Amino acid sequence: MTGGHIRLPEDSSSRAHRDTAFARLGVRLPSDTGVADRDTAILLAGPGMGRAVVPSLPGQAATGPVRFLPLPELPPLPVGWAVRRWTALDPPARSFADLIEEQHGAA
């Protein structure tokens, strides 16, 4: 591996969440490489250009040289969405929201 830590964008919620957890654990990851999104971080980590701490996605499997290692010390990233008016959602979006609520309950 040639590179160090690949940092996520400063304005991303996943980076803020991760940095807060790292600070609480006393972990500091210096970096001279930044990316615009988690997918780019994974793409750079694949060929050994660095390592990235990114939030996991359900059903995502490692391919090629990429390995996903759980970090149980880091709390899960909260996710969700906001809607001003449910009636403004188009039918596919409303169906998706209803399915998620049915499977996981309302927040």
Short mmCIF file of N, CA, C and O in Angstrom, two decimals:
data_model
loop_
_atom_site.label_atom_id
_atom_site.label_comp_id
_atom_site.label_asym_id
_atom_site.label_seq_id
_atom_site.Cartn_x
_atom_site.Cartn_y
_atom_site.Cartn_z
N MET A 1 0.85 -1.17 0.00
CA MET A 1 0.00 0.00 0.00
C MET A 1 0.89 1.22 0.00
O MET A 1 1.77 1.35 0.81
N THR A 2 0.63 2.13 -0.93
CA THR A 2 1.48 3.30 -1.04
C THR A 2 0.94 4.51 -0.32
O THR A 2 1.69 5.35 0.13
N GLY A 3 -0.37 4.67 -0.24
CA GLY A 3 -0.95 5.88 0.32
C GLY A 3 -1.35 5.73 1.77
O GLY A 3 -1.38 4.65 2.33
N GLY A 4 -1.68 6.86 2.36
CA GLY A 4 -2.17 6.89 3.73
C GLY A 4 -3.69 6.93 3.75
O GLY A 4 -4.35 6.36 2.90
N HIS A 5 -4.20 7.66 4.70
CA HIS A 5 -5.64 7.77 4.87
C HIS A 5 -6.25 8.68 3.80
O HIS A 5 -5.73 9.76 3.53
N ILE A 6 -7.36 8.23 3.21
CA ILE A 6 -8.11 9.02 2.23
C ILE A 6 -9.29 9.61 2.99
O ILE A 6 -10.12 8.88 3.52
N ARG A 7 -9.35 10.93 3.07
CA ARG A 7 -10.42 11.55 3.86
C ARG A 7 -11.65 11.85 3.00
O ARG A 7 -11.53 12.16 1.82
N LEU A 8 -12.79 11.75 3.64
CA LEU A 8 -14.06 12.07 3.00
C LEU A 8 -14.24 13.58 2.94
O LEU A 8 -13.52 14.32 3.63
N PRO A 9 -15.18 14.09 2.15
CA PRO A 9 -15.38 15.54 2.06
C PRO A 9 -15.70 16.17 3.41
O PRO A 9 -16.42 15.58 4.23
N GLU A 10 -15.15 17.36 3.65
CA GLU A 10 -15.34 18.03 4.94
C GLU A 10 -16.80 18.32 5.24
O GLU A 10 -17.20 18.31 6.39
N ASP A 11 -17.60 18.58 4.22
CA ASP A 11 -19.00 18.93 4.46
C ASP A 11 -19.94 17.73 4.48
O ASP A 11 -21.15 17.88 4.51
N SER A 12 -19.39 16.51 4.46
CA SER A 12 -20.27 15.33 4.47
C SER A 12 -20.63 14.94 5.90
O SER A 12 -19.83 15.05 6.82
N SER A 13 -21.86 14.49 6.07
CA SER A 13 -22.30 14.06 7.40
C SER A 13 -21.56 12.82 7.85
O SER A 13 -21.28 12.66 9.04
N SER A 14 -21.18 11.94 6.91
CA SER A 14 -20.46 10.74 7.31
C SER A 14 -19.08 11.07 7.86
O SER A 14 -18.61 10.46 8.81
N ARG A 15 -18.41 12.08 7.27
CA ARG A 15 -17.11 12.49 7.81
C ARG A 15 -17.27 13.12 9.19
O ARG A 15 -16.49 12.82 10.10
N ALA A 16 -18.24 14.00 9.36
CA ALA A 16 -18.46 14.63 10.66
C ALA A 16 -18.76 13.58 11.72
O ALA A 16 -18.23 13.63 12.83
N HIS A 17 -19.60 12.62 11.37
CA HIS A 17 -19.96 11.54 12.30
C HIS A 17 -18.72 10.73 12.68
O HIS A 17 -18.46 10.46 13.84
N ARG A 18 -17.93 10.37 11.66
CA ARG A 18 -16.72 9.58 11.88
C ARG A 18 -15.69 10.36 12.68
O ARG A 18 -15.09 9.85 13.63
N ASP A 19 -15.47 11.63 12.34
CA ASP A 19 -14.49 12.45 13.06
C ASP A 19 -14.86 12.62 14.53
O ASP A 19 -13.99 12.60 15.40
N THR A 20 -16.15 12.79 14.79
CA THR A 20 -16.62 12.91 16.18
C THR A 20 -16.32 11.64 16.95
O THR A 20 -15.83 11.68 18.08
N ALA A 21 -16.61 10.49 16.33
CA ALA A 21 -16.35 9.21 16.99
C ALA A 21 -14.85 9.00 17.20
O ALA A 21 -14.42 8.55 18.27
N PHE A 22 -14.03 9.34 16.20
CA PHE A 22 -12.58 9.21 16.34
C PHE A 22 -12.05 10.10 17.46
O PHE A 22 -11.20 9.69 18.23
N ALA A 23 -12.53 11.34 17.53
CA ALA A 23 -12.09 12.26 18.57
C ALA A 23 -12.42 11.70 19.95
O ALA A 23 -11.60 11.76 20.87
N ARG A 24 -13.61 11.14 20.09
CA ARG A 24 -14.01 10.54 21.36
C ARG A 24 -13.09 9.36 21.74
O ARG A 24 -12.81 9.13 22.90
N LEU A 25 -12.58 8.66 20.72
CA LEU A 25 -11.68 7.53 20.95
C LEU A 25 -10.22 7.95 21.02
O LEU A 25 -9.34 7.12 21.27
N GLY A 26 -9.94 9.24 20.76
CA GLY A 26 -8.55 9.71 20.77
C GLY A 26 -7.77 9.31 19.54
O GLY A 26 -6.54 9.25 19.56
N VAL A 27 -8.46 9.06 18.43
CA VAL A 27 -7.82 8.64 17.18
C VAL A 27 -7.70 9.84 16.25
O VAL A 27 -8.64 10.59 16.07
N ARG A 28 -6.52 10.01 15.67
CA ARG A 28 -6.30 11.07 14.69
C ARG A 28 -5.73 10.43 13.44
O ARG A 28 -4.75 9.70 13.50
N LEU A 29 -6.36 10.70 12.29
CA LEU A 29 -5.89 10.14 11.03
C LEU A 29 -5.42 11.27 10.12
O LEU A 29 -6.22 11.88 9.41
N PRO A 30 -4.13 11.59 10.14
CA PRO A 30 -3.64 12.63 9.23
C PRO A 30 -3.79 12.16 7.78
O PRO A 30 -3.68 10.97 7.50
N SER A 31 -4.06 13.10 6.90
CA SER A 31 -4.28 12.75 5.51
C SER A 31 -3.85 13.87 4.59
O SER A 31 -4.03 15.04 4.90
N ASP A 32 -3.31 13.51 3.44
CA ASP A 32 -3.01 14.51 2.43
C ASP A 32 -3.81 14.24 1.16
O ASP A 32 -3.59 14.85 0.13
N THR A 33 -4.76 13.30 1.25
CA THR A 33 -5.60 12.95 0.11
C THR A 33 -7.06 13.06 0.49
O THR A 33 -7.49 12.48 1.49
N GLY A 34 -7.83 13.81 -0.28
CA GLY A 34 -9.26 13.94 -0.04
C GLY A 34 -10.03 13.61 -1.30
O GLY A 34 -9.51 13.70 -2.41
N VAL A 35 -11.27 13.21 -1.13
CA VAL A 35 -12.12 12.84 -2.26
C VAL A 35 -13.47 13.53 -2.13
O VAL A 35 -13.81 14.08 -1.08
N ALA A 36 -14.26 13.46 -3.19
CA ALA A 36 -15.57 14.09 -3.21
C ALA A 36 -16.67 13.21 -2.64
O ALA A 36 -17.72 13.70 -2.28
N ASP A 37 -16.45 11.88 -2.60
CA ASP A 37 -17.49 10.98 -2.10
C ASP A 37 -16.89 9.64 -1.68
O ASP A 37 -15.74 9.35 -1.95
N ARG A 38 -17.71 8.84 -1.01
CA ARG A 38 -17.24 7.55 -0.48
C ARG A 38 -16.87 6.58 -1.59
O ARG A 38 -15.95 5.79 -1.46
N ASP A 39 -17.59 6.61 -2.72
CA ASP A 39 -17.28 5.70 -3.82
C ASP A 39 -15.89 5.95 -4.38
O ASP A 39 -15.16 5.01 -4.70
N THR A 40 -15.50 7.22 -4.50
CA THR A 40 -14.17 7.54 -4.98
C THR A 40 -13.12 7.07 -3.98
O THR A 40 -12.07 6.56 -4.37
N ALA A 41 -13.41 7.20 -2.69
CA ALA A 41 -12.47 6.71 -1.67
C ALA A 41 -12.27 5.20 -1.83
O ALA A 41 -11.14 4.71 -1.76
N ILE A 42 -13.34 4.47 -2.08
CA ILE A 42 -13.24 3.02 -2.26
C ILE A 42 -12.45 2.70 -3.53
O ILE A 42 -11.61 1.80 -3.54
N LEU A 43 -12.71 3.46 -4.60
CA LEU A 43 -11.98 3.22 -5.86
C LEU A 43 -10.49 3.46 -5.69
O LEU A 43 -9.67 2.73 -6.26
N LEU A 44 -10.10 4.48 -4.92
CA LEU A 44 -8.68 4.75 -4.70
C LEU A 44 -8.05 3.71 -3.77
O LEU A 44 -6.88 3.36 -3.92
N ALA A 45 -8.81 3.21 -2.82
CA ALA A 45 -8.28 2.21 -1.89
C ALA A 45 -8.05 0.88 -2.60
O ALA A 45 -7.12 0.14 -2.26
N GLY A 46 -8.87 0.57 -3.59
CA GLY A 46 -8.77 -0.71 -4.31
C GLY A 46 -7.39 -1.01 -4.84
O GLY A 46 -6.82 -2.07 -4.57
N PRO A 47 -6.77 -0.10 -5.60
CA PRO A 47 -5.43 -0.38 -6.14
C PRO A 47 -4.30 -0.07 -5.16
O PRO A 47 -3.14 -0.03 -5.53
N GLY A 48 -4.65 0.18 -3.89
CA GLY A 48 -3.61 0.41 -2.89
C GLY A 48 -3.13 1.83 -2.78
O GLY A 48 -2.03 2.08 -2.29
N MET A 49 -3.94 2.79 -3.20
CA MET A 49 -3.53 4.19 -3.13
C MET A 49 -3.81 4.81 -1.77
O MET A 49 -3.54 5.98 -1.56
N GLY A 50 -4.32 4.04 -0.86
CA GLY A 50 -4.61 4.53 0.48
C GLY A 50 -5.65 3.67 1.16
O GLY A 50 -6.08 2.64 0.64
N ARG A 51 -6.05 4.12 2.35
CA ARG A 51 -7.08 3.44 3.13
C ARG A 51 -8.17 4.45 3.43
O ARG A 51 -7.88 5.64 3.60
N ALA A 52 -9.40 3.98 3.51
CA ALA A 52 -10.51 4.88 3.78
C ALA A 52 -11.43 4.27 4.82
O ALA A 52 -11.66 3.06 4.82
N VAL A 53 -11.93 5.12 5.70
CA VAL A 53 -12.95 4.70 6.65
C VAL A 53 -14.24 5.30 6.13
O VAL A 53 -14.43 6.52 6.15
N VAL A 54 -15.12 4.44 5.62
CA VAL A 54 -16.38 4.88 5.00
C VAL A 54 -17.54 4.15 5.66
O VAL A 54 -17.37 3.04 6.17
N PRO A 55 -18.72 4.76 5.67
CA PRO A 55 -19.88 4.06 6.22
C PRO A 55 -20.25 2.87 5.34
O PRO A 55 -20.08 2.91 4.12
N SER A 56 -20.73 1.83 5.98
CA SER A 56 -21.13 0.64 5.22
C SER A 56 -22.49 0.85 4.58
O SER A 56 -23.29 1.67 5.03
N LEU A 57 -22.72 0.12 3.51
CA LEU A 57 -24.01 0.12 2.86
C LEU A 57 -24.55 -1.30 2.89
O LEU A 57 -23.80 -2.25 2.63
N PRO A 58 -25.82 -1.48 3.20
CA PRO A 58 -26.39 -2.83 3.22
C PRO A 58 -26.21 -3.53 1.88
O PRO A 58 -26.42 -2.93 0.83
N GLY A 59 -25.76 -4.76 1.93
CA GLY A 59 -25.62 -5.56 0.73
C GLY A 59 -24.39 -5.28 -0.10
O GLY A 59 -24.17 -5.92 -1.11
N GLN A 60 -23.55 -4.33 0.31
CA GLN A 60 -22.35 -4.04 -0.48
C GLN A 60 -21.28 -5.07 -0.13
O GLN A 60 -20.96 -5.27 1.03
N ALA A 61 -20.75 -5.71 -1.16
CA ALA A 61 -19.71 -6.72 -0.96
C ALA A 61 -18.39 -6.20 -1.52
O ALA A 61 -18.36 -5.42 -2.46
N ALA A 62 -17.31 -6.65 -0.91
CA ALA A 62 -15.98 -6.27 -1.39
C ALA A 62 -15.69 -7.00 -2.69
O ALA A 62 -16.06 -8.15 -2.88
N THR A 63 -15.04 -6.30 -3.61
CA THR A 63 -14.63 -6.91 -4.87
C THR A 63 -13.16 -6.62 -5.09
O THR A 63 -12.65 -5.59 -4.66
N GLY A 64 -12.48 -7.52 -5.74
CA GLY A 64 -11.06 -7.33 -6.01
C GLY A 64 -10.26 -7.21 -4.73
O GLY A 64 -10.51 -7.92 -3.76
N PRO A 65 -9.31 -6.29 -4.69
CA PRO A 65 -8.44 -6.17 -3.52
C PRO A 65 -9.07 -5.41 -2.35
O PRO A 65 -8.48 -5.31 -1.29
N VAL A 66 -10.28 -4.88 -2.54
CA VAL A 66 -10.92 -4.11 -1.47
C VAL A 66 -11.45 -5.05 -0.40
O VAL A 66 -12.06 -6.07 -0.70
N ARG A 67 -11.19 -4.69 0.85
CA ARG A 67 -11.75 -5.44 1.99
C ARG A 67 -12.50 -4.46 2.86
O ARG A 67 -12.00 -3.37 3.15
N PHE A 68 -13.71 -4.85 3.27
CA PHE A 68 -14.48 -4.05 4.20
C PHE A 68 -14.33 -4.67 5.59
O PHE A 68 -14.64 -5.84 5.78
N LEU A 69 -13.81 -3.90 6.51
CA LEU A 69 -13.62 -4.38 7.87
C LEU A 69 -14.52 -3.59 8.81
O LEU A 69 -14.47 -2.35 8.83
N PRO A 70 -15.35 -4.28 9.58
CA PRO A 70 -16.20 -3.54 10.52
C PRO A 70 -15.36 -2.91 11.63
O PRO A 70 -14.35 -3.47 12.06
N LEU A 71 -15.76 -1.75 12.06
CA LEU A 71 -15.12 -1.06 13.18
C LEU A 71 -16.18 -0.91 14.27
O LEU A 71 -16.90 0.09 14.32
N PRO A 72 -16.30 -1.91 15.15
CA PRO A 72 -17.38 -1.90 16.14
C PRO A 72 -17.32 -0.71 17.09
O PRO A 72 -18.32 -0.37 17.70
N GLU A 73 -16.17 -0.06 17.21
CA GLU A 73 -16.05 1.10 18.09
C GLU A 73 -16.76 2.32 17.52
O GLU A 73 -17.04 3.27 18.24
N LEU A 74 -17.02 2.31 16.21
CA LEU A 74 -17.69 3.45 15.59
C LEU A 74 -19.19 3.21 15.57
O LEU A 74 -19.65 2.18 15.11
N PRO A 75 -19.97 4.17 16.05
CA PRO A 75 -21.43 4.00 16.02
C PRO A 75 -21.94 4.04 14.59
O PRO A 75 -21.31 4.64 13.71
N PRO A 76 -23.08 3.41 14.34
CA PRO A 76 -23.63 3.44 12.98
C PRO A 76 -24.01 4.85 12.56
O PRO A 76 -24.36 5.68 13.40
N LEU A 77 -23.93 5.10 11.29
CA LEU A 77 -24.28 6.40 10.73
C LEU A 77 -25.80 6.50 10.65
O LEU A 77 -26.44 5.66 10.03
N PRO A 78 -26.39 7.53 11.28
CA PRO A 78 -27.84 7.67 11.16
C PRO A 78 -28.22 8.13 9.75
O PRO A 78 -27.51 8.93 9.15
N VAL A 79 -29.29 7.59 9.24
CA VAL A 79 -29.75 7.96 7.90
C VAL A 79 -31.24 8.25 7.94
O VAL A 79 -31.94 7.85 8.86
N GLY A 80 -31.69 8.93 6.94
CA GLY A 80 -33.11 9.24 6.85
C GLY A 80 -33.36 10.22 5.72
O GLY A 80 -32.49 10.51 4.92
N TRP A 81 -34.56 10.73 5.67
CA TRP A 81 -34.89 11.72 4.68
C TRP A 81 -35.94 12.65 5.26
O TRP A 81 -36.57 12.36 6.26
N ALA A 82 -36.10 13.78 4.62
CA ALA A 82 -37.09 14.76 5.06
C ALA A 82 -37.99 15.10 3.89
O ALA A 82 -37.54 15.15 2.74
N VAL A 83 -39.23 15.33 4.18
CA VAL A 83 -40.21 15.67 3.16
C VAL A 83 -41.04 16.83 3.68
O VAL A 83 -41.51 16.79 4.82
N ARG A 84 -41.20 17.85 2.87
CA ARG A 84 -42.05 18.99 3.29
C ARG A 84 -43.52 18.61 3.24
O ARG A 84 -44.29 18.93 4.12
N ARG A 85 -43.92 17.95 2.13
CA ARG A 85 -45.31 17.52 1.98
C ARG A 85 -45.32 16.13 1.37
O ARG A 85 -44.84 15.92 0.26
N TRP A 86 -45.88 15.17 2.09
CA TRP A 86 -45.97 13.80 1.57
C TRP A 86 -46.77 13.78 0.28
O TRP A 86 -46.48 13.00 -0.63
N THR A 87 -47.74 14.64 0.15
CA THR A 87 -48.57 14.65 -1.06
C THR A 87 -47.79 15.12 -2.28
O THR A 87 -48.22 14.91 -3.41
N ALA A 88 -46.65 15.77 -2.07
CA ALA A 88 -45.84 16.25 -3.19
C ALA A 88 -44.95 15.16 -3.79
O ALA A 88 -44.40 15.33 -4.87
N LEU A 89 -44.82 14.03 -3.09
CA LEU A 89 -43.99 12.95 -3.61
C LEU A 89 -44.67 12.30 -4.80
O LEU A 89 -45.88 12.09 -4.81
N ASP A 90 -43.85 11.94 -5.80
CA ASP A 90 -44.44 11.21 -6.92
C ASP A 90 -44.72 9.77 -6.48
O ASP A 90 -44.19 9.32 -5.45
N PRO A 91 -45.55 9.03 -7.18
CA PRO A 91 -45.95 7.69 -6.73
C PRO A 91 -44.80 6.72 -6.44
O PRO A 91 -44.83 6.04 -5.42
N PRO A 92 -43.74 6.66 -7.28
CA PRO A 92 -42.64 5.74 -6.92
C PRO A 92 -41.94 6.12 -5.61
O PRO A 92 -41.59 5.26 -4.81
N ALA A 93 -41.74 7.42 -5.39
CA ALA A 93 -41.10 7.86 -4.15
C ALA A 93 -41.98 7.55 -2.95
O ALA A 93 -41.50 7.12 -1.90
N ARG A 94 -43.27 7.75 -3.08
CA ARG A 94 -44.19 7.46 -1.98
C ARG A 94 -44.23 5.96 -1.70
O ARG A 94 -44.23 5.53 -0.54
N SER A 95 -44.22 5.14 -2.75
CA SER A 95 -44.19 3.68 -2.57
C SER A 95 -42.92 3.25 -1.84
O SER A 95 -42.96 2.40 -0.96
N PHE A 96 -41.80 3.86 -2.21
CA PHE A 96 -40.54 3.55 -1.56
C PHE A 96 -40.59 3.92 -0.08
O PHE A 96 -40.22 3.14 0.80
N ALA A 97 -41.07 5.12 0.23
CA ALA A 97 -41.18 5.57 1.62
C ALA A 97 -42.10 4.65 2.41
O ALA A 97 -41.81 4.29 3.55
N ASP A 98 -43.22 4.25 1.82
CA ASP A 98 -44.15 3.35 2.50
C ASP A 98 -43.51 1.99 2.77
O ASP A 98 -43.69 1.40 3.83
N LEU A 99 -42.74 1.49 1.81
CA LEU A 99 -42.06 0.20 1.98
C LEU A 99 -41.05 0.26 3.13
O LEU A 99 -41.00 -0.63 3.98
N ILE A 100 -40.25 1.33 3.18
CA ILE A 100 -39.27 1.47 4.24
C ILE A 100 -39.95 1.57 5.60
O ILE A 100 -39.55 0.94 6.57
N GLU A 101 -41.01 2.35 5.67
CA GLU A 101 -41.74 2.49 6.92
C GLU A 101 -42.33 1.15 7.35
O GLU A 101 -42.28 0.79 8.53
N GLU A 102 -42.85 0.40 6.38
CA GLU A 102 -43.43 -0.91 6.70
C GLU A 102 -42.37 -1.88 7.22
O GLU A 102 -42.58 -2.61 8.18
N GLN A 103 -41.19 -1.88 6.60
CA GLN A 103 -40.12 -2.81 6.97
C GLN A 103 -39.37 -2.40 8.23
O GLN A 103 -38.91 -3.23 8.98
N HIS A 104 -39.21 -1.09 8.44
CA HIS A 104 -38.36 -0.63 9.54
C HIS A 104 -39.06 0.24 10.56
O HIS A 104 -38.46 0.67 11.53
N GLY A 105 -40.30 0.55 10.32
CA GLY A 105 -41.04 1.40 11.25
C GLY A 105 -40.77 2.87 11.02
O GLY A 105 -39.80 3.25 10.38
N ALA A 106 -41.64 3.67 11.52
CA ALA A 106 -41.49 5.12 11.39
C ALA A 106 -40.45 5.61 12.36
O ALA A 106 -40.29 5.07 13.46
N ALA A 107 -39.74 6.66 11.97
CA ALA A 107 -38.70 7.23 12.84
C ALA A 107 -39.32 8.07 13.93
O ALA A 107 -40.36 8.59 13.84
#
